[in-house]
Amino acid sequence: MSGFLAWLSSALLLLGASIGLIGAIGVLRLPDSYTRMHAASKAGALGAALILAGVAAASEGGFALAALFAMLVLLATAPLAAHAMSRAAHRSSIAPITGALGDALAEAEGNASPPHHNAQGKM
């Protein structure tokens, strides 16, 4: 492996791990299940994709192609899975913490809006 590819793969691995760490901190710190799911799916998928890109840069041949294919599958399916889980949670009456704009999904479906929560999660 050339020196450039070694540095590139190291940078991608470090960046992916850092973004994954930020996503994990978001899961611990954010107030409700919807924002936690957003942090887990977006930061987790991007961090894992960068790690797989770093693995592809460090390896050669068929393994690099497999890592790139796994990265594409991950980037295509993680947002869809998070959307499906958050929609199922909303249909199960798990109320999001809403701001001044309210709950647009409940209004679009014609349902009664769940109880309004302020930014601190208090009713």
Short mmCIF file of N, CA and C in Angstrom, two decimals:
data_model
loop_
_atom_site.label_atom_id
_atom_site.label_comp_id
_atom_site.label_asym_id
_atom_site.label_seq_id
_atom_site.Cartn_x
_atom_site.Cartn_y
_atom_site.Cartn_z
N MET A 1 0.84 -1.17 0.00
CA MET A 1 0.00 0.00 0.00
C MET A 1 0.89 1.23 0.00
N SER A 2 0.49 2.21 -0.79
CA SER A 2 1.29 3.42 -0.88
C SER A 2 1.08 4.29 0.35
N GLY A 3 1.95 5.25 0.51
CA GLY A 3 1.88 6.14 1.67
C GLY A 3 0.61 6.98 1.68
N PHE A 4 0.17 7.41 0.48
CA PHE A 4 -1.04 8.22 0.41
C PHE A 4 -2.27 7.43 0.85
N LEU A 5 -2.39 6.18 0.38
CA LEU A 5 -3.54 5.36 0.77
C LEU A 5 -3.53 5.04 2.26
N ALA A 6 -2.35 4.89 2.84
CA ALA A 6 -2.26 4.64 4.28
C ALA A 6 -2.77 5.85 5.07
N TRP A 7 -2.35 7.04 4.65
CA TRP A 7 -2.82 8.25 5.32
C TRP A 7 -4.32 8.46 5.09
N LEU A 8 -4.79 8.20 3.88
CA LEU A 8 -6.21 8.37 3.56
C LEU A 8 -7.07 7.41 4.39
N SER A 9 -6.66 6.16 4.45
CA SER A 9 -7.45 5.19 5.21
C SER A 9 -7.43 5.52 6.70
N SER A 10 -6.29 5.97 7.21
CA SER A 10 -6.21 6.36 8.62
C SER A 10 -7.12 7.54 8.92
N ALA A 11 -7.13 8.52 8.02
CA ALA A 11 -7.97 9.70 8.22
C ALA A 11 -9.45 9.33 8.16
N LEU A 12 -9.82 8.46 7.21
CA LEU A 12 -11.22 8.04 7.10
C LEU A 12 -11.66 7.24 8.32
N LEU A 13 -10.80 6.36 8.81
CA LEU A 13 -11.14 5.58 10.00
C LEU A 13 -11.29 6.47 11.22
N LEU A 14 -10.40 7.42 11.39
CA LEU A 14 -10.48 8.33 12.53
C LEU A 14 -11.71 9.23 12.44
N LEU A 15 -12.00 9.74 11.26
CA LEU A 15 -13.18 10.59 11.07
C LEU A 15 -14.46 9.80 11.31
N GLY A 16 -14.53 8.58 10.79
CA GLY A 16 -15.71 7.74 11.00
C GLY A 16 -15.93 7.40 12.46
N ALA A 17 -14.85 7.09 13.17
CA ALA A 17 -14.97 6.80 14.60
C ALA A 17 -15.39 8.04 15.38
N SER A 18 -14.90 9.20 15.00
CA SER A 18 -15.28 10.44 15.68
C SER A 18 -16.76 10.76 15.46
N ILE A 19 -17.24 10.59 14.25
CA ILE A 19 -18.66 10.84 13.98
C ILE A 19 -19.53 9.82 14.69
N GLY A 20 -19.10 8.57 14.75
CA GLY A 20 -19.82 7.56 15.52
C GLY A 20 -19.89 7.91 16.99
N LEU A 21 -18.80 8.44 17.54
CA LEU A 21 -18.78 8.87 18.94
C LEU A 21 -19.74 10.03 19.18
N ILE A 22 -19.78 10.97 18.26
CA ILE A 22 -20.71 12.09 18.38
C ILE A 22 -22.16 11.59 18.34
N GLY A 23 -22.44 10.60 17.49
CA GLY A 23 -23.77 10.02 17.45
C GLY A 23 -24.13 9.31 18.74
N ALA A 24 -23.17 8.61 19.33
CA ALA A 24 -23.42 7.93 20.60
C ALA A 24 -23.66 8.93 21.72
N ILE A 25 -22.95 10.03 21.73
CA ILE A 25 -23.19 11.08 22.72
C ILE A 25 -24.58 11.68 22.51
N GLY A 26 -24.97 11.83 21.25
CA GLY A 26 -26.31 12.33 20.95
C GLY A 26 -27.40 11.41 21.46
N VAL A 27 -27.20 10.11 21.34
CA VAL A 27 -28.19 9.15 21.86
C VAL A 27 -28.33 9.29 23.37
N LEU A 28 -27.23 9.55 24.05
CA LEU A 28 -27.28 9.70 25.50
C LEU A 28 -27.87 11.04 25.94
N ARG A 29 -27.65 12.09 25.18
CA ARG A 29 -27.97 13.44 25.65
C ARG A 29 -29.30 14.01 25.13
N LEU A 30 -29.80 13.52 24.02
CA LEU A 30 -30.99 14.13 23.44
C LEU A 30 -32.25 13.75 24.21
N PRO A 31 -33.29 14.60 24.15
CA PRO A 31 -34.41 14.46 25.09
C PRO A 31 -35.45 13.38 24.79
N ASP A 32 -35.75 13.08 23.54
CA ASP A 32 -36.82 12.11 23.28
C ASP A 32 -36.38 11.08 22.26
N SER A 33 -37.24 10.10 22.06
CA SER A 33 -36.86 8.96 21.21
C SER A 33 -36.66 9.36 19.75
N TYR A 34 -37.36 10.35 19.28
CA TYR A 34 -37.24 10.76 17.88
C TYR A 34 -35.89 11.41 17.60
N THR A 35 -35.46 12.30 18.46
CA THR A 35 -34.17 12.94 18.24
C THR A 35 -33.02 11.96 18.50
N ARG A 36 -33.22 11.04 19.44
CA ARG A 36 -32.20 10.01 19.65
C ARG A 36 -32.07 9.11 18.43
N MET A 37 -33.22 8.75 17.83
CA MET A 37 -33.18 7.91 16.64
C MET A 37 -32.51 8.64 15.47
N HIS A 38 -32.73 9.94 15.40
CA HIS A 38 -32.09 10.74 14.36
C HIS A 38 -30.57 10.73 14.52
N ALA A 39 -30.12 10.92 15.76
CA ALA A 39 -28.68 10.91 16.02
C ALA A 39 -28.08 9.55 15.73
N ALA A 40 -28.77 8.49 16.12
CA ALA A 40 -28.24 7.15 15.92
C ALA A 40 -28.19 6.77 14.45
N SER A 41 -29.23 7.13 13.71
CA SER A 41 -29.27 6.70 12.31
C SER A 41 -28.36 7.55 11.42
N LYS A 42 -28.39 8.84 11.57
CA LYS A 42 -27.60 9.70 10.68
C LYS A 42 -26.11 9.62 10.99
N ALA A 43 -25.76 9.87 12.24
CA ALA A 43 -24.34 9.85 12.60
C ALA A 43 -23.79 8.44 12.54
N GLY A 44 -24.58 7.46 12.95
CA GLY A 44 -24.11 6.08 12.90
C GLY A 44 -23.86 5.60 11.48
N ALA A 45 -24.79 5.92 10.58
CA ALA A 45 -24.63 5.50 9.19
C ALA A 45 -23.45 6.21 8.53
N LEU A 46 -23.31 7.50 8.78
CA LEU A 46 -22.19 8.24 8.18
C LEU A 46 -20.86 7.77 8.75
N GLY A 47 -20.80 7.55 10.07
CA GLY A 47 -19.57 7.06 10.69
C GLY A 47 -19.18 5.68 10.18
N ALA A 48 -20.16 4.79 10.09
CA ALA A 48 -19.87 3.45 9.57
C ALA A 48 -19.48 3.49 8.10
N ALA A 49 -20.10 4.38 7.33
CA ALA A 49 -19.73 4.50 5.91
C ALA A 49 -18.30 5.00 5.75
N LEU A 50 -17.90 5.94 6.58
CA LEU A 50 -16.52 6.43 6.52
C LEU A 50 -15.53 5.35 6.95
N ILE A 51 -15.90 4.56 7.95
CA ILE A 51 -15.04 3.46 8.37
C ILE A 51 -14.91 2.44 7.25
N LEU A 52 -16.02 2.11 6.58
CA LEU A 52 -15.95 1.17 5.46
C LEU A 52 -15.16 1.74 4.30
N ALA A 53 -15.24 3.05 4.07
CA ALA A 53 -14.42 3.67 3.03
C ALA A 53 -12.95 3.59 3.40
N GLY A 54 -12.63 3.75 4.67
CA GLY A 54 -11.24 3.60 5.12
C GLY A 54 -10.75 2.18 4.96
N VAL A 55 -11.61 1.20 5.23
CA VAL A 55 -11.25 -0.20 5.03
C VAL A 55 -11.02 -0.47 3.55
N ALA A 56 -11.88 0.09 2.69
CA ALA A 56 -11.71 -0.09 1.25
C ALA A 56 -10.42 0.54 0.76
N ALA A 57 -10.04 1.69 1.32
CA ALA A 57 -8.79 2.33 0.90
C ALA A 57 -7.58 1.55 1.39
N ALA A 58 -7.71 0.87 2.53
CA ALA A 58 -6.58 0.11 3.07
C ALA A 58 -6.42 -1.26 2.42
N SER A 59 -7.49 -1.79 1.88
CA SER A 59 -7.40 -3.14 1.29
C SER A 59 -7.39 -3.05 -0.23
N GLU A 60 -7.22 -4.19 -0.84
CA GLU A 60 -7.13 -4.23 -2.30
C GLU A 60 -8.06 -5.30 -2.84
N GLY A 61 -8.41 -5.17 -4.10
CA GLY A 61 -9.14 -6.22 -4.78
C GLY A 61 -10.59 -6.36 -4.37
N GLY A 62 -11.01 -7.63 -4.25
CA GLY A 62 -12.40 -7.94 -3.99
C GLY A 62 -12.90 -7.46 -2.64
N PHE A 63 -12.02 -7.41 -1.65
CA PHE A 63 -12.45 -6.96 -0.32
C PHE A 63 -12.79 -5.49 -0.33
N ALA A 64 -12.07 -4.70 -1.10
CA ALA A 64 -12.37 -3.27 -1.21
C ALA A 64 -13.72 -3.07 -1.89
N LEU A 65 -14.01 -3.89 -2.90
CA LEU A 65 -15.29 -3.81 -3.59
C LEU A 65 -16.43 -4.21 -2.65
N ALA A 66 -16.20 -5.23 -1.83
CA ALA A 66 -17.23 -5.65 -0.86
C ALA A 66 -17.47 -4.56 0.18
N ALA A 67 -16.43 -3.88 0.63
CA ALA A 67 -16.59 -2.80 1.60
C ALA A 67 -17.36 -1.63 0.99
N LEU A 68 -17.09 -1.31 -0.26
CA LEU A 68 -17.82 -0.23 -0.93
C LEU A 68 -19.28 -0.60 -1.14
N PHE A 69 -19.55 -1.86 -1.47
CA PHE A 69 -20.93 -2.30 -1.63
C PHE A 69 -21.67 -2.25 -0.30
N ALA A 70 -21.02 -2.67 0.78
CA ALA A 70 -21.63 -2.61 2.12
C ALA A 70 -21.91 -1.16 2.51
N MET A 71 -21.02 -0.25 2.12
CA MET A 71 -21.22 1.16 2.42
C MET A 71 -22.44 1.69 1.68
N LEU A 72 -22.62 1.33 0.43
CA LEU A 72 -23.79 1.78 -0.32
C LEU A 72 -25.08 1.21 0.25
N VAL A 73 -25.07 -0.05 0.63
CA VAL A 73 -26.26 -0.66 1.23
C VAL A 73 -26.60 0.03 2.55
N LEU A 74 -25.60 0.30 3.36
CA LEU A 74 -25.80 0.97 4.64
C LEU A 74 -26.38 2.37 4.45
N LEU A 75 -25.83 3.12 3.52
CA LEU A 75 -26.32 4.48 3.29
C LEU A 75 -27.72 4.50 2.70
N ALA A 76 -28.11 3.44 2.01
CA ALA A 76 -29.46 3.38 1.44
C ALA A 76 -30.49 2.90 2.44
N THR A 77 -30.11 2.03 3.36
CA THR A 77 -31.11 1.42 4.24
C THR A 77 -31.23 2.08 5.61
N ALA A 78 -30.20 2.67 6.15
CA ALA A 78 -30.26 3.24 7.50
C ALA A 78 -31.29 4.37 7.62
N PRO A 79 -31.34 5.33 6.70
CA PRO A 79 -32.38 6.37 6.83
C PRO A 79 -33.79 5.82 6.66
N LEU A 80 -33.96 4.83 5.79
CA LEU A 80 -35.29 4.25 5.61
C LEU A 80 -35.75 3.50 6.85
N ALA A 81 -34.84 2.78 7.48
CA ALA A 81 -35.19 2.05 8.70
C ALA A 81 -35.52 3.01 9.83
N ALA A 82 -34.78 4.09 9.97
CA ALA A 82 -35.06 5.07 11.01
C ALA A 82 -36.40 5.74 10.78
N HIS A 83 -36.72 6.03 9.52
CA HIS A 83 -38.01 6.63 9.21
C HIS A 83 -39.15 5.68 9.56
N ALA A 84 -39.01 4.41 9.21
CA ALA A 84 -40.05 3.44 9.51
C ALA A 84 -40.24 3.26 11.02
N MET A 85 -39.14 3.23 11.76
CA MET A 85 -39.26 3.09 13.22
C MET A 85 -39.88 4.32 13.86
N SER A 86 -39.52 5.51 13.40
CA SER A 86 -40.10 6.71 13.99
C SER A 86 -41.58 6.84 13.63
N ARG A 87 -41.95 6.43 12.44
CA ARG A 87 -43.37 6.46 12.07
C ARG A 87 -44.16 5.45 12.90
N ALA A 88 -43.59 4.28 13.14
CA ALA A 88 -44.26 3.28 13.99
C ALA A 88 -44.38 3.79 15.42
N ALA A 89 -43.36 4.47 15.91
CA ALA A 89 -43.43 5.04 17.26
C ALA A 89 -44.51 6.11 17.33
N HIS A 90 -44.63 6.91 16.29
CA HIS A 90 -45.65 7.97 16.28
C HIS A 90 -47.04 7.35 16.24
N ARG A 91 -47.22 6.30 15.47
CA ARG A 91 -48.52 5.63 15.42
C ARG A 91 -48.84 4.89 16.72
N SER A 92 -47.83 4.60 17.51
CA SER A 92 -48.04 3.96 18.81
C SER A 92 -48.28 4.99 19.91
N SER A 93 -48.49 6.21 19.52
CA SER A 93 -48.80 7.33 20.43
C SER A 93 -47.65 7.70 21.35
N ILE A 94 -46.44 7.54 20.90
CA ILE A 94 -45.28 8.05 21.63
C ILE A 94 -45.13 9.50 21.21
N ALA A 95 -45.44 10.40 22.12
CA ALA A 95 -45.51 11.81 21.79
C ALA A 95 -44.11 12.41 21.66
N PRO A 96 -43.86 13.14 20.58
CA PRO A 96 -42.59 13.84 20.47
C PRO A 96 -42.62 15.13 21.28
N ILE A 97 -41.44 15.60 21.61
CA ILE A 97 -41.35 16.91 22.24
C ILE A 97 -41.44 17.93 21.11
N THR A 98 -42.51 18.68 21.11
CA THR A 98 -42.75 19.60 20.01
C THR A 98 -42.44 21.03 20.44
N GLY A 99 -42.10 21.82 19.47
CA GLY A 99 -41.84 23.23 19.70
C GLY A 99 -43.04 24.05 19.28
N ALA A 100 -42.79 25.24 18.83
CA ALA A 100 -43.85 26.16 18.45
C ALA A 100 -44.60 25.69 17.20
N LEU A 101 -43.97 24.87 16.37
CA LEU A 101 -44.60 24.43 15.13
C LEU A 101 -45.56 23.27 15.32
N GLY A 102 -45.50 22.58 16.44
CA GLY A 102 -46.42 21.48 16.71
C GLY A 102 -46.00 20.20 16.03
N ASP A 103 -46.96 19.29 15.91
CA ASP A 103 -46.73 17.96 15.34
C ASP A 103 -47.37 17.91 13.96
N ALA A 104 -46.60 18.12 12.92
CA ALA A 104 -47.13 18.19 11.56
C ALA A 104 -47.65 16.84 11.08
N LEU A 105 -47.05 15.74 11.52
CA LEU A 105 -47.50 14.42 11.08
C LEU A 105 -48.88 14.11 11.63
N ALA A 106 -49.13 14.43 12.88
CA ALA A 106 -50.45 14.20 13.46
C ALA A 106 -51.51 15.07 12.77
N GLU A 107 -51.15 16.28 12.43
CA GLU A 107 -52.08 17.16 11.73
C GLU A 107 -52.34 16.68 10.31
N ALA A 108 -51.32 16.16 9.64
CA ALA A 108 -51.49 15.68 8.27
C ALA A 108 -52.33 14.42 8.22
N GLU A 109 -52.24 13.58 9.24
CA GLU A 109 -53.03 12.35 9.27
C GLU A 109 -54.43 12.61 9.80
N GLY A 110 -54.72 13.81 10.26
CA GLY A 110 -56.04 14.14 10.77
C GLY A 110 -56.28 13.65 12.18
N ASN A 111 -55.26 13.22 12.85
CA ASN A 111 -55.39 12.75 14.23
C ASN A 111 -55.36 13.93 15.18
N ALA A 112 -55.92 13.68 16.33
CA ALA A 112 -55.80 14.69 17.37
C ALA A 112 -54.34 14.78 17.76
N SER A 113 -53.88 15.98 17.94
CA SER A 113 -52.48 16.17 18.27
C SER A 113 -52.20 15.60 19.65
N PRO A 114 -51.07 14.89 19.82
CA PRO A 114 -50.72 14.41 21.15
C PRO A 114 -50.50 15.58 22.10
N PRO A 115 -50.47 15.33 23.38
CA PRO A 115 -50.28 16.45 24.32
C PRO A 115 -49.05 17.26 23.97
N HIS A 116 -49.19 18.57 24.04
CA HIS A 116 -48.10 19.47 23.68
C HIS A 116 -47.06 19.48 24.80
N HIS A 117 -45.81 19.30 24.43
CA HIS A 117 -44.70 19.35 25.39
C HIS A 117 -43.86 20.55 25.06
N ASN A 118 -43.34 21.16 26.08
CA ASN A 118 -42.41 22.25 25.82
C ASN A 118 -41.01 21.68 25.63
N ALA A 119 -40.05 22.53 25.48
CA ALA A 119 -38.69 22.07 25.16
C ALA A 119 -38.07 21.25 26.28
N GLN A 120 -38.55 21.39 27.51
CA GLN A 120 -38.00 20.62 28.61
C GLN A 120 -38.72 19.29 28.80
N GLY A 121 -39.73 19.00 28.00
CA GLY A 121 -40.44 17.74 28.10
C GLY A 121 -41.56 17.77 29.12
N LYS A 122 -41.91 18.95 29.66
CA LYS A 122 -42.97 19.07 30.65
C LYS A 122 -44.27 19.44 29.96
N MET A 123 -45.34 18.97 30.50
CA MET A 123 -46.64 19.26 29.91
C MET A 123 -47.18 20.58 30.40
#
